[in-house]
Every structure is written in C-alpha cells, then in structure tokens.
Amino acid sequence: MPPEPYDVLVIGGGLAALCAALAAREAGASALLVDRAPKALRGGNARHSRNLRIAHDAPSPLFPGQYGVEEFIADLETAHGGHGDPELVRILAQGSAELPGWLQARGVRFQLPERGALPWSRKTAFFLGGGRTLMNALYAAAEDRGVAIRYDTHVTHLELEDARVHTLPCRGPEGEGLLRARRVVCCSGGYQADRRALAAAGCPGALHYINRGSPHVTGDLLLQLLDQGAAPSGVPGTCHRVAVHACSPPEDGGIVTRVDGMPWGLVVDTQGRRFQDEGEVITPRRYSAWGRWVSDTPGARAHLILDDAGLRRAPPSLYPPLTAQTLEDLGRRLQLPPGALERTVQRYHAARVDGGDDPLAHYTTGLTPPKSHCALPLERPPFHAWTLAPGVTFTGHGLAVDPRGRIRRRHAPPCQTLYAAGMIMSPAVLGPGYVAGAALTLCAVFGRIAGEAAARG
Amino acid sequence: MTQPKAPNATETETETQTDAETRRTLHLCNICGFCTGLCAVFRSAERRPALTQADLDHLAHLCHNCRACWYACQYAPPHAFAINVPATLARHRARSYRRYAWPRPLAGLLARSGTATTAVALFTTLLVPLLTLLWVPGEVLFAAHRAEGAFYQVIPWGLMSAVAGLTLGFSLLAVAVGLARYWRDIGRGGPPAVSVWRALPAAARDLFTLRNLEGGGGGCNDRGERPGHARRRLHHALFYGFLLCLAATTVAAGYHHFLHWQAPYPFFSLPTLLGTVGGLSMVTGAAGLIRLKRGADPAPTAAETLPADYALLGLLLATAATGLLLLALRQTPAMGLLLALHLGTVLGFFVMIPYSKFVHGAYRAASLLRAAMERPTDRPTGLDLT
C-alpha cells in the first residue's frame, strides 16, 4: 500500500522552494519539501545571497527614499532585453512590495541602515546575517507550520504530464524511493553546476568555469522538462558570470572569490596580450562584465597585473597575489610567452596620457584596446598578478510559466498540476539579464504564488 | 617517531598557528561582509584590515561568543573554507588572556585555567574551614551566635579583612597591569578614534546591555540554529547579581566603618537584602549558563576553552550558594563552619580573578570602549568604485 500522497510536493531547497512550501501549507495543503543538498548545505543558492530588490512608495526603516513599482519595472526592462514576459515583470515588481512584511512575519530579519549596516541601498534590503540566516529562519518557520522536509533527496525524474497523483522516483539517504503528490512545484534551479550541459547549450568556455554556487543545482529536471516539450524562456547557453580567482574551489565559493580592481592594472590573456579596456566599466556592472570578457578569452583564463601602487589601490582580495620583482619574472611565473608581458606594458606606457591628480582622468591614445580611465603607470616593483576565471552564478535559460506559476508547454496548454518557481523560470522574467537583488525577489514572489496556487489546485 | 621539542618552541608554534587561523578567518570575513549587522566584531575588523596581532586580540575580545555568525556562515564546514568564527575567536581569547597575564610566571595558570581555577578554589574552600576547625575552639565554633559581631567571634575581623584586602588587592593589580598593556597595544596602529570620554556612553551601553549578544536583534544562537535571548538574560542575572553582592559588601563596610554597626545585619537591612537578591540572581545565572552550555551545539565551540568556562561558573555558583546558605543558617550552630566555607570560596575567587575566565570582563570592556572610539569616525576612504 503506497503512502497517502501529499497535496503539494516542492522540489528544491532554496528561497523559491521555501516560499512555495510555506504558502502551500498556510493555504491548508499538506506539503513535502525535498532538497537534494545535505542539511548543512541547505538553502540552495540563497545561501550565498544577501539582498532583495523591493519596490516601496515611501521611506521606511528598511530603506531610504522611494522606489516605485514603475521604476522597478523600468530597471527590469533594461535588464531583460525584450526576453521578459511583461505580465510576469509587473507581478514581480508589484509582489516585491509586500515581501519584507511577509518574510518578517516568518522570522526573517533585515539589516536596518541606522544600525550602521553597510552597504546602503535605496532599492534593496539586506538580510541580517545574509542568506543563510534567511534560510534558517524560513526552514524553522516551515518546520513550525508542519511542512515535511527531506534533505539529501534527489528527485530524478519528472514527467511533463498532468496526473491526479504524481509518482516521482527519488534517491535519498535510504536509497531509491517514490514520492507521491497531487501537485508538484519545481524549484530546482538552472543548470549552471553542470558545465557539460552549459557547454552543450552553447556557452563558450563553460567547461573551464568555476561554479560559485551549490554543486547540487545541475538543472537535470529543467533539461528533462524542456526535452519533453516545456516552453523555454531566456536564451540557451547564457548565464551570469563574474571574474573569480582561478584558484577558488570549483564549487560553492560564493561572494568572496570574486576579483575586483581591474581598473588599477592591466588584464592580459594567456598570451600576455590585453583584450579589454580595463577602465571602461567602473560601476557595479564591472563584476558581470569581467565574467563575460574573461569567458571569451582562449581557455577562459586571464591575469590581472598590478604594480605595487596598484595593489594598494585594489580592494582586499581573498587570495594573496603572485608576486615578482620584475615583469619578466612575473611573466615567466605566469607561463606567458617570453617577453609578451613586457611588450604589452611598454606599449601601454607609450600610449598613456597623464591626467594629473585624479586617477580616473588618466587614459591612453592610439592603443587597442584603449584604457579609458585610471591609466596609471605600471612601474613600481614588486609586480603582482591574480589569475582570473569565469565564475558562474545562474543560467539565463529556463522554463516559461503562466501568471499562476504553472509550467507552459510548447504544443499544449499550461500544465494544471505542475508548477515552477525560482531560478528555473527566472529567464521568463529577467531574460538572460541581471539586476542586483531582483532574482532573489523573483524566487520569493513566484515561490509564494506557485505554492498558493498549487495548494488551491 | 616525533622529535622532542623545547616547550617554548612548541608554545610559539601553537601561538603562531592560532594567530594565522584567526587572521585567515577574519580576512575572509572582511571580504564577505554578510555578518556586519550581527555584532561589533565584523565592522571593527573592516576598520583594521591589516589584522595585526593586536587587531586580532581586540577583535577576539569584542566577540561575545553568541554564535549567530556560525549559523549565518556560508563558509562553515563542510564548506572547503571551513570557517568557524566563534571557535577560532574563543581559542584566540584564551591565548590572549595568557599573553597579557601578570606576573609572567603565573601566566601558566591560564594555560589550564579550568583545572587551576577548580584546584585553587577547592583548596581554599577546604583550607579555610580546616584552619577554622583547628584554631577556633569547638565551643565557640559550634555555638549559636546571634548577637552583633557574631561572625567575628569565629573569624576575627582583622584577619578576615587583611586576607581579603591583600588577595583582592594583588589580583586587581594583576588585572590592571595586563589591562594597561592590552589597552596600549590595541590603541596602536588602529583607525582614527575619538576621545575615551566621548566614546564612554556608547561603550557603557554596549557593555551593560550586552548588545553584542543580541545577534543584531534576533538573539544569539544559545543552543542551535534557532536564535533566542536566554544567554544574554542569564549573563545579566549573573553579572548584575554579582554587582548587587559587591554593593552589599560595600554597604556593609560602610556600616562597619562609619556607623560602627557590626555584621550580621538583620534580614531587612540593606546589605542583607542586596546580598540575598544578588546571591539568588547569581545562582540563577550561573546554573542557567552551565545548563545552556551543556546543551549547546558543539560545532561552533572550542572544546578546550570549556573547562575554564565551567570552572568560573562553578566557582561563582559556589560563592553565591554558600553565601545564601550562610544567610539561611546563620542563627544555628552551623554558622561558624558555613562562614568559613563561604569565605573559603570567596578567597578562591579573589585569588583567581586574574587567572580565570573572569578576566574576560576586563578585556571585553576595554575592547568595547576602543570599538566605540573608532565607530564615529568610520567613513569610507579612498576612491569608491561603486
């Protein structure tokens, strides 16, 4: 006799999954949440997150100023580049407004700017203690409300077919098993942990990527559903990447492995040649811009070269740089072609135009690519280098859903009993783009919607 | 076969390893920044990015061991970075107490503070009653003294105050010497700071409210992943209970010297009431903290620092409990021996003030003051690329 099916099965353990499970349970459904990660690593990639983008009409203890729904929508439209579903975009912006209150009622705490929390932001609210504290609070709330939770449990197959009761195979601590549920909410994320899948989808250099997030987010369910005829969203093979230290752990390095400070030096590829204007982007967009640029180099590796003055200007870094007294020696230790680094630096120095006291005002002329800002001399030894690699955060390719979170199909109406929320469907809203804090807000907003819709059937 | 090492070399090596691990941990924290809202440690660490040994000491003493950062940490084991801020800082504090101990030869007591505190306290707790038994004639010791000055018929006032004054005086001197060196070191090379006087109100608030045991508002993780306020409240009970007992003793000394009233005082007198409330509060706090520690998640705990914690809590509990017992039975023939027992525990406490976990209060207060001095001048420096 198989066990009584749950009303709602939530697959995944990140923010969307928890919001879906809470919303379903609070709407009166029995709910089971299965997370592929062990308990110590629960929380999906929300573990590595820290802020939510929230629309607000007036200043509050959480935010200074005002950030209206329309401004939020405009920011999203800039980012999704025409790939976002306008209806879902509006749902996201509008749904964001009530999130802080909803989360606070479930034990989540935010940093209050007046307590001196940094960074300070008009558009986003930061969690007290970051994403893991957020997830601990939501797991505690889910336990208190009677959501059943299984860790270390991998749902291996999901049929894109409506059913009165779904029976799903899974692999858990006790071996193979079956899960039964009337409705399923799939919150299992993109496929960024699976480099082969990323490369197969057309992402250049993906086999050389470092995965900044959970190794469990391989997107196997997403890929299965797409194969079975689920409607896609976003652009295959696209993903969000930042430049990280090449020596970082291959998985789960999170925020600390990223490299910054490129404007203070030169960035060369593995042949010792410059390939990008290091002074072009100095806004926060620089992180994802460098992820993209490094991806496009041969072997997806590059080196940031700094002199001692540049090192002092660069922000602190997790790993110490490789250091040598001469450029020649540094080039040798980076295994660059002999003389390549010295030639690159010589050419750069010859093209420099001094801008006086303002470091931003220094630039180059007649150099390709140019260095449009911060073109300071690279002459004070010792010289330092960090090797850069693309670190992937999430994919820009996923499922399409309707406004209730039901999975859309290419050749059939949306499923009635299969829902998706979170990064598995974020490209339906954000396209292949990125807006700080928006993806996390999306997880919470669409997690709630899908969970509640699944509970009400 | 391992090579024998000179004790000093091993010592220095462990010291360097402890520093290196604390530096590695806080360097990663400075880059991550997710915990900045939890307590004073993280923002202070950002202000001291060089993480010199004095910086590390300062940051370790700012840590109140609330463990909120352990449950918040995306880099805690089983993550490859294996970051464990609470245990690392607890270990560092234990080393730091020792490094600043005065006089130097007694620093060894802090190496095994748990054993030393327990041994000394047991010794004095047994010694005083034993000497009393030997010296005080039975008919005096086991008589029911009820009149004013009853205590001093068993143990003369002069002897009692001379021993107390000498031991307490030496201990306070020892704490002061260590603290002065510590204060000098953490003030060197730190970020810009306002004057002590300007920072004092904020530091006092942080110290007396234990703001850093609030986990930024949600409470600290006393036992596990769910935050609560038990630890802060129990620490308050112990600390304020201790202050009430101190007040009781001070008032009693005033009565003795200025009003020439001799102890024991009636139950509804100020010293007795202060001492009773204080003693009960201390017992509640110490017993509660012992219980809390025993039920705590071992993962964020530096196990080798626990004996010192338990020894101090046990000593404070014994001091308060024997005091309450003395109060309850002071009109019976048991008074004489109970007085000796209580004084024995108090003597053990006085002797061990600089060499037990009790010193944490002095270094914590100094670091809270230093952190408050550095707080108002905190401004981003250099070119902001955001």
PDB file of C-alpha atoms in Angstrom, chain A residues 39-42 47-50 109 111 115-116 118 127-133 136 140 143-144 249 251-257 263-264 282-284 286 316-319 360, chain B residues 24 27-28 30-38 43 46 49 68 70-81 211 214-219 225-226 229 378 383-386:
ATOM      1  CA  LYS A  39      21.133  19.762   5.724  1.00  0.00           C
ATOM      2  CA  ALA A  40      24.410  21.607   6.311  1.00  0.00           C
ATOM      3  CA  LEU A  41      24.307  22.986   2.761  1.00  0.00           C
ATOM      4  CA  ARG A  42      20.573  23.571   2.537  1.00  0.00           C
ATOM      5  CA  ARG A  47      22.821  30.729   0.988  1.00  0.00           C
ATOM      6  CA  HIS A  48      25.124  32.974  -0.981  1.00  0.00           C
ATOM      7  CA  SER A  49      22.652  35.815  -1.388  1.00  0.00           C
ATOM      8  CA  ARG A  50      22.160  38.876   0.725  1.00  0.00           C
ATOM      9  CA  ARG A 109      15.286  39.865   9.867  1.00  0.00           C
ATOM     10  CA  GLN A 111      19.597  44.972   8.486  1.00  0.00           C
ATOM     11  CA  ARG A 115      22.306  50.389  12.845  1.00  0.00           C
ATOM     12  CA  GLY A 116      25.244  51.043  10.604  1.00  0.00           C
ATOM     13  CA  LEU A 118      26.717  48.516   5.010  1.00  0.00           C
ATOM     14  CA  PHE A 127      19.231  40.315   5.345  1.00  0.00           C
ATOM     15  CA  LEU A 128      20.652  40.422   8.821  1.00  0.00           C
ATOM     16  CA  GLY A 129      23.344  37.748   8.747  1.00  0.00           C
ATOM     17  CA  GLY A 130      22.983  37.160   4.996  1.00  0.00           C
ATOM     18  CA  GLY A 131      21.244  34.441   3.044  1.00  0.00           C
ATOM     19  CA  ARG A 132      21.969  31.514   5.296  1.00  0.00           C
ATOM     20  CA  THR A 133      20.317  33.233   8.250  1.00  0.00           C
ATOM     21  CA  ASN A 136      17.472  29.136   8.647  1.00  0.00           C
ATOM     22  CA  ALA A 140      12.327  26.962  11.131  1.00  0.00           C
ATOM     23  CA  GLU A 143       9.016  23.116  10.432  1.00  0.00           C
ATOM     24  CA  ASP A 144       6.790  25.025  12.856  1.00  0.00           C
ATOM     25  CA  PRO A 249      37.171  25.957  -5.041  1.00  0.00           C
ATOM     26  CA  GLU A 251      32.047  24.776  -6.443  1.00  0.00           C
ATOM     27  CA  ASP A 252      30.263  26.882  -3.854  1.00  0.00           C
ATOM     28  CA  GLY A 253      32.845  29.687  -3.406  1.00  0.00           C
ATOM     29  CA  GLY A 254      30.127  32.342  -3.171  1.00  0.00           C
ATOM     30  CA  ILE A 255      30.874  36.031  -2.966  1.00  0.00           C
ATOM     31  CA  VAL A 256      34.416  36.073  -1.585  1.00  0.00           C
ATOM     32  CA  THR A 257      36.126  34.545  -4.597  1.00  0.00           C
ATOM     33  CA  PRO A 263      40.953  49.462 -13.380  1.00  0.00           C
ATOM     34  CA  TRP A 264      44.115  49.677 -11.259  1.00  0.00           C
ATOM     35  CA  ILE A 282      33.745  51.033 -13.077  1.00  0.00           C
ATOM     36  CA  THR A 283      30.159  50.774 -11.846  1.00  0.00           C
ATOM     37  CA  PRO A 284      28.927  47.615 -10.060  1.00  0.00           C
ATOM     38  CA  ARG A 286      32.021  45.616 -13.765  1.00  0.00           C
ATOM     39  CA  PRO A 316      41.374  43.433  -0.453  1.00  0.00           C
ATOM     40  CA  SER A 317      41.413  40.009  -2.021  1.00  0.00           C
ATOM     41  CA  LEU A 318      40.803  36.560  -0.590  1.00  0.00           C
ATOM     42  CA  TYR A 319      43.992  35.109  -2.023  1.00  0.00           C
ATOM     43  CA  LEU A 360      40.183  58.470 -13.254  1.00  0.00           C
TER      44      LEU A 360
ATOM     45  CA  ARG B  24      42.683  33.775   7.813  1.00  0.00           C
ATOM     46  CA  HIS B  27      40.335  38.250   6.425  1.00  0.00           C
ATOM     47  CA  LEU B  28      37.675  36.148   4.724  1.00  0.00           C
ATOM     48  CA  ASN B  30      36.251  41.238   5.740  1.00  0.00           C
ATOM     49  CA  ILE B  31      35.806  40.243   2.118  1.00  0.00           C
ATOM     50  CA  CYS B  32      32.431  38.552   2.626  1.00  0.00           C
ATOM     51  CA  GLY B  33      30.763  41.138   4.849  1.00  0.00           C
ATOM     52  CA  PHE B  34      27.460  39.257   5.280  1.00  0.00           C
ATOM     53  CA  CYS B  35      27.673  39.319   9.084  1.00  0.00           C
ATOM     54  CA  THR B  36      28.328  43.032   9.561  1.00  0.00           C
ATOM     55  CA  GLY B  37      24.943  43.551  11.217  1.00  0.00           C
ATOM     56  CA  LEU B  38      25.344  40.767  13.769  1.00  0.00           C
ATOM     57  CA  ARG B  43      32.592  46.169  11.409  1.00  0.00           C
ATOM     58  CA  GLU B  46      36.757  46.026   8.472  1.00  0.00           C
ATOM     59  CA  PRO B  49      42.188  45.190   7.593  1.00  0.00           C
ATOM     60  CA  ALA B  68      24.981  33.885  15.313  1.00  0.00           C
ATOM     61  CA  TRP B  70      28.315  30.364  12.777  1.00  0.00           C
ATOM     62  CA  TYR B  71      24.754  29.682  11.667  1.00  0.00           C
ATOM     63  CA  ALA B  72      24.937  32.582   9.211  1.00  0.00           C
ATOM     64  CA  CYS B  73      28.217  31.482   7.658  1.00  0.00           C
ATOM     65  CA  GLN B  74      28.084  30.191   4.085  1.00  0.00           C
ATOM     66  CA  TYR B  75      31.710  29.080   4.570  1.00  0.00           C
ATOM     67  CA  ALA B  76      31.279  26.989   7.716  1.00  0.00           C
ATOM     68  CA  PRO B  77      32.258  23.314   7.435  1.00  0.00           C
ATOM     69  CA  PRO B  78      31.581  21.170   5.446  1.00  0.00           C
ATOM     70  CA  HIS B  79      32.476  24.048   3.095  1.00  0.00           C
ATOM     71  CA  ALA B  80      36.073  23.821   1.893  1.00  0.00           C
ATOM     72  CA  PHE B  81      36.949  27.137   3.578  1.00  0.00           C
ATOM     73  CA  ARG B 211      24.193  44.454  22.903  1.00  0.00           C
ATOM     74  CA  GLU B 214      21.641  40.136  20.564  1.00  0.00           C
ATOM     75  CA  GLY B 215      22.786  38.806  17.186  1.00  0.00           C
ATOM     76  CA  GLY B 216      21.839  42.160  15.700  1.00  0.00           C
ATOM     77  CA  GLY B 217      18.345  41.966  17.216  1.00  0.00           C
ATOM     78  CA  GLY B 218      17.195  38.407  16.666  1.00  0.00           C
ATOM     79  CA  GLY B 219      19.015  36.973  19.642  1.00  0.00           C
ATOM     80  CA  GLU B 225      20.159  27.227  14.752  1.00  0.00           C
ATOM     81  CA  ARG B 226      17.162  28.925  16.349  1.00  0.00           C
ATOM     82  CA  HIS B 229      17.750  35.573  24.317  1.00  0.00           C
ATOM     83  CA  ASP B 378      34.123  55.357  10.369  1.00  0.00           C
ATOM     84  CA  LEU B 383      38.205  56.055  -4.300  1.00  0.00           C
ATOM     85  CA  ASP B 384      34.789  54.414  -4.212  1.00  0.00           C
ATOM     86  CA  LEU B 385      34.422  52.357  -7.359  1.00  0.00           C
ATOM     87  CA  THR B 386      30.747  51.582  -6.756  1.00  0.00           C
TER      88      THR B 386
END
